Amino acid sequence: MTDDLLARHRAVLPSWMPLYYAEPIELVSGSGRRVTDAQGRSYLDFFGGVLTNMIGYDIPEIREAVERQLATGVVHTSTLYLIRQQVELAEKIAQRSGIPDARVFFTNSGTEANEAALLVATNHRRSHQILAVRNSYHGRSYAAMGVTGNRNWSASGLNPLQVAWLHSGDRVRGLLSRLSDDEQVDAAVEDLREVLATQTAGDVAALIAEPIQGVGGFVHPPDGLFAGWKKVLDEHGILFIADEVQTGWGRTGEHFWGYQAHGVTPDLLTFAKGIGNGFALAGVVGRAEVLESVPAISFSTFGGNPISTAAGNAVLDYLLEHDLQANAARVGAILADGLRSAVGGLDCVAEVRGKGLMLGVEFVRPGTSEPDPALTNRVFEAARDGGLLAGKGGLYGNVLRMGPPLTLTEEEAREGLAILVDAIRTTAGAAA
Ligand SMILES: Cc1ncc(COP(=O)(O)O)c(C=O)c1O
């Protein structure tokens, strides 16, 4: 049956939209952190539809909130009318964002959220010059691709922006990788000054950065780098956009937003993925003075519609009531410590990195920093054979990514850890 669906998929959907696994799977049901495929095989889900099923599957509080909205008969009204759910969610997000006098604009995807952030930043500053980070991913529209520093994820060179590139904080390879944390921060800040002086006309609109790079394989700079950068940005009036599409809502455990690890406050923050727990919900939150910088009507038909914002309110309430940030810290530590002690020392593992429930393992050819995407893929398939869904990422496709629902229990973390360790050891052993 799945084979038939795969053939039909291939016949009618574009090939540049990748499917995971040599034998792709169809997930037909889910509960908590577990999903079942069309063959009846059950998996512990450590990728959550790319960090999007943030609370998990079949959560009564979320289902009931959506069903209540459906029962009113109003699925959609457009933003030409007042939407109570949208106003309520905007109030909560504005208050939680850490951004003073905040306004929120809702969209349907992370791409559109970043597009909106870039629109207001470029209008506010009357400049189309942007600073972005190497190895980043911000989405699939022209502007979002334009600030994406990963050739595999940037399908067109057409760019409405003029972009200059900063260092990512990669610890495995690259010019700054051998430096200590403090040295790396100093070097990256010095590099920013040089980039501003040599590659821009000075009046740059904004810097856009992910606190932890999602698609980039969970690469993140030392804590404090954004503060070093922001000091320089402030000297020029350049805005700072934090792309929190993957890092938001407590996933990093230590903070509610990824940017907070750096002791700065962004001018604009974009969110998506987890806040809808699968319903299409995203947006940008920013200082009123900046977010109001739109000189014409800018309207999203579906953005923040009654169904998605009903889900969003239920997701955020659930997250806060159950203190899932604390859970991400506690359960994430079990996974991180377990991975570091069991596989961190293997020759083929360059790094175990990440924060909270956002953890990656980078694979290289033993004893080198040469990426090993083939080994990564074998580990990835072996984990699935063992009953665990994970993700892949990194500039070279050589990072195994774990971003389970934030409701993951300690028992499930240990179960998943055992499957992962087994998959890595067996595959690495077979390769040796
Ligand atoms: C950090 C980041 N920003 C933006 C996006 C784009 O979001 P979407 O796929 O919802 O357009 C993604 C998607 O993976 C992302 O990881």
Short mmCIF file of C-alpha atoms in Angstrom, two decimals, residues 234-411:
data_model
loop_
_atom_site.label_atom_id
_atom_site.label_comp_id
_atom_site.label_asym_id
_atom_site.label_seq_id
_atom_site.Cartn_x
_atom_site.Cartn_y
_atom_site.Cartn_z
CA ASP A 234 23.72 49.72 17.99
CA GLU A 235 26.57 52.04 17.02
CA HIS A 236 25.05 52.10 13.50
CA GLY A 237 21.34 51.85 14.37
CA ILE A 238 21.17 48.41 12.71
CA LEU A 239 18.23 46.26 13.83
CA PHE A 240 18.54 42.71 15.17
CA ILE A 241 16.10 40.00 14.04
CA ALA A 242 16.11 36.74 16.05
CA ASP A 243 14.73 33.84 14.01
CA GLU A 244 13.24 31.72 16.79
CA VAL A 245 11.34 29.40 14.44
CA GLN A 246 13.13 26.36 15.93
CA THR A 247 14.53 27.72 19.20
CA GLY A 248 11.45 29.39 20.69
CA TRP A 249 8.98 28.46 23.46
CA GLY A 250 11.48 26.96 25.91
CA ARG A 251 12.95 24.28 23.64
CA THR A 252 16.51 25.19 24.65
CA GLY A 253 15.60 24.46 28.28
CA GLU A 254 17.72 27.19 29.81
CA HIS A 255 15.61 30.02 28.34
CA PHE A 256 12.20 30.68 26.81
CA TRP A 257 13.84 32.21 23.69
CA GLY A 258 17.19 31.31 22.22
CA TYR A 259 18.27 34.95 22.11
CA GLN A 260 18.19 35.13 25.93
CA ALA A 261 21.42 33.09 26.12
CA HIS A 262 23.17 36.18 24.80
CA GLY A 263 21.77 38.82 27.17
CA VAL A 264 20.27 40.92 24.37
CA THR A 265 16.77 41.91 23.29
CA PRO A 266 16.02 41.72 19.57
CA ASP A 267 14.07 44.41 17.73
CA LEU A 268 12.14 41.71 15.88
CA LEU A 269 11.54 38.04 16.64
CA THR A 270 10.06 35.49 14.25
CA PHE A 271 8.21 32.36 15.32
CA ALA A 272 6.51 29.40 13.59
CA LYS A 273 6.56 25.60 13.83
CA GLY A 274 5.82 24.63 17.46
CA ILE A 275 3.28 27.31 18.38
CA GLY A 276 0.58 25.68 16.20
CA ASN A 277 1.53 22.09 17.16
CA GLY A 278 0.85 21.27 13.51
CA PHE A 279 -1.70 23.97 12.65
CA ALA A 280 -0.30 26.57 10.24
CA LEU A 281 0.64 29.42 12.54
CA ALA A 282 3.63 31.75 12.51
CA GLY A 283 4.44 35.40 12.84
CA VAL A 284 6.71 38.24 13.76
CA VAL A 285 6.74 40.24 16.96
CA GLY A 286 8.61 43.50 17.24
CA ARG A 287 8.86 46.96 18.71
CA ALA A 288 5.86 49.03 17.59
CA GLU A 289 8.07 51.72 16.11
CA VAL A 290 9.68 49.11 13.82
CA LEU A 291 6.70 46.88 13.12
CA GLU A 292 4.57 49.85 12.12
CA SER A 293 7.04 50.69 9.32
CA VAL A 294 4.80 49.46 6.52
CA PRO A 295 3.77 52.25 4.15
CA ALA A 296 1.00 50.32 2.39
CA ILE A 297 -1.61 47.70 3.18
CA SER A 298 0.05 44.37 3.91
CA PHE A 299 -2.44 41.60 4.50
CA SER A 300 -2.37 37.82 4.93
CA THR A 301 -5.66 36.10 4.09
CA PHE A 302 -5.08 33.14 6.37
CA GLY A 303 -2.54 34.58 8.82
CA GLY A 304 -3.69 33.99 12.40
CA ASN A 305 -7.07 32.56 11.36
CA PRO A 306 -9.56 31.48 14.05
CA ILE A 307 -8.61 27.79 13.88
CA SER A 308 -4.84 28.19 13.97
CA THR A 309 -4.96 30.79 16.74
CA ALA A 310 -7.40 28.63 18.75
CA ALA A 311 -4.72 25.94 18.52
CA GLY A 312 -1.96 28.45 19.30
CA ASN A 313 -3.66 29.65 22.48
CA ALA A 314 -4.19 26.08 23.65
CA VAL A 315 -0.56 25.19 22.85
CA LEU A 316 0.87 28.16 24.71
CA ASP A 317 -1.41 27.64 27.73
CA TYR A 318 -0.46 23.96 27.86
CA LEU A 319 3.23 24.77 27.54
CA LEU A 320 3.15 27.29 30.38
CA GLU A 321 0.85 25.30 32.69
CA HIS A 322 3.08 22.22 32.40
CA ASP A 323 6.35 24.23 32.50
CA LEU A 324 7.67 22.43 29.45
CA GLN A 325 10.75 24.63 29.39
CA ALA A 326 11.84 23.02 32.68
CA ASN A 327 11.02 19.62 31.21
CA ALA A 328 13.15 20.38 28.14
CA ALA A 329 16.08 21.24 30.42
CA ARG A 330 15.67 18.14 32.61
CA VAL A 331 14.94 15.55 29.92
CA GLY A 332 17.32 17.17 27.43
CA ALA A 333 20.16 16.76 29.94
CA ILE A 334 19.50 13.01 30.14
CA LEU A 335 19.81 12.77 26.38
CA ALA A 336 22.81 15.09 26.04
CA ASP A 337 24.76 13.50 28.90
CA GLY A 338 23.87 10.01 27.67
CA LEU A 339 24.96 10.74 24.10
CA ARG A 340 28.17 12.45 25.18
CA SER A 341 29.24 9.62 27.44
CA ALA A 342 28.18 6.78 25.12
CA VAL A 343 29.24 8.05 21.69
CA GLY A 344 30.95 11.43 22.19
CA GLY A 345 34.36 9.74 22.25
CA LEU A 346 33.93 7.74 19.03
CA ASP A 347 36.33 8.61 16.19
CA CYS A 348 33.45 9.20 13.82
CA VAL A 349 31.66 11.67 16.12
CA ALA A 350 32.99 15.21 15.76
CA GLU A 351 30.59 16.79 18.20
CA VAL A 352 27.46 16.25 20.28
CA ARG A 353 25.89 19.69 20.56
CA GLY A 354 22.76 21.68 21.19
CA LYS A 355 20.66 22.74 24.14
CA GLY A 356 17.59 21.35 25.88
CA LEU A 357 15.57 19.24 23.48
CA MET A 358 17.46 20.40 20.41
CA LEU A 359 20.44 18.07 20.10
CA GLY A 360 22.67 17.07 17.22
CA VAL A 361 25.42 14.53 16.59
CA GLU A 362 27.88 15.40 13.83
CA PHE A 363 29.56 12.51 11.96
CA VAL A 364 32.97 12.69 10.26
CA ARG A 365 35.47 10.29 8.73
CA PRO A 366 37.40 8.89 11.72
CA GLY A 367 40.03 11.23 13.03
CA THR A 368 39.29 14.01 10.51
CA SER A 369 36.80 16.86 10.18
CA GLU A 370 35.69 15.53 6.78
CA PRO A 371 31.89 15.18 6.82
CA ASP A 372 30.47 11.66 6.54
CA PRO A 373 26.89 11.97 5.23
CA ALA A 374 26.82 8.29 4.19
CA LEU A 375 27.51 7.14 7.76
CA THR A 376 24.97 9.66 9.04
CA ASN A 377 22.38 8.19 6.73
CA ARG A 378 23.13 4.65 7.86
CA VAL A 379 22.75 5.68 11.51
CA PHE A 380 19.53 7.47 10.61
CA GLU A 381 18.11 4.33 8.94
CA ALA A 382 19.32 2.13 11.80
CA ALA A 383 17.56 4.36 14.34
CA ARG A 384 14.36 4.00 12.38
CA ASP A 385 14.82 0.20 12.26
CA GLY A 386 15.18 0.39 16.03
CA GLY A 387 11.88 2.28 16.32
CA LEU A 388 13.04 5.89 16.55
CA LEU A 389 12.41 8.78 14.15
CA ALA A 390 15.18 11.40 14.08
CA GLY A 391 16.12 14.16 11.62
CA LYS A 392 19.13 14.96 9.48
CA GLY A 393 20.78 18.30 8.79
CA GLY A 394 23.99 20.26 8.56
CA LEU A 395 25.64 21.93 5.60
CA TYR A 396 26.94 18.54 4.47
CA GLY A 397 24.01 16.38 5.60
CA ASN A 398 26.21 14.81 8.27
CA VAL A 399 24.32 15.74 11.44
CA LEU A 400 21.70 13.62 13.14
CA ARG A 401 19.12 15.94 14.66
CA MET A 402 16.86 15.32 17.65
CA GLY A 403 13.99 17.71 18.38
CA PRO A 404 11.30 15.69 20.16
CA PRO A 405 8.08 17.12 21.60
CA LEU A 406 8.77 19.13 24.77
CA THR A 407 6.46 16.74 26.64
CA LEU A 408 9.01 13.92 26.29
CA THR A 409 9.19 11.93 29.53
CA GLU A 410 12.40 10.79 31.23
CA GLU A 411 11.48 7.19 30.44
#
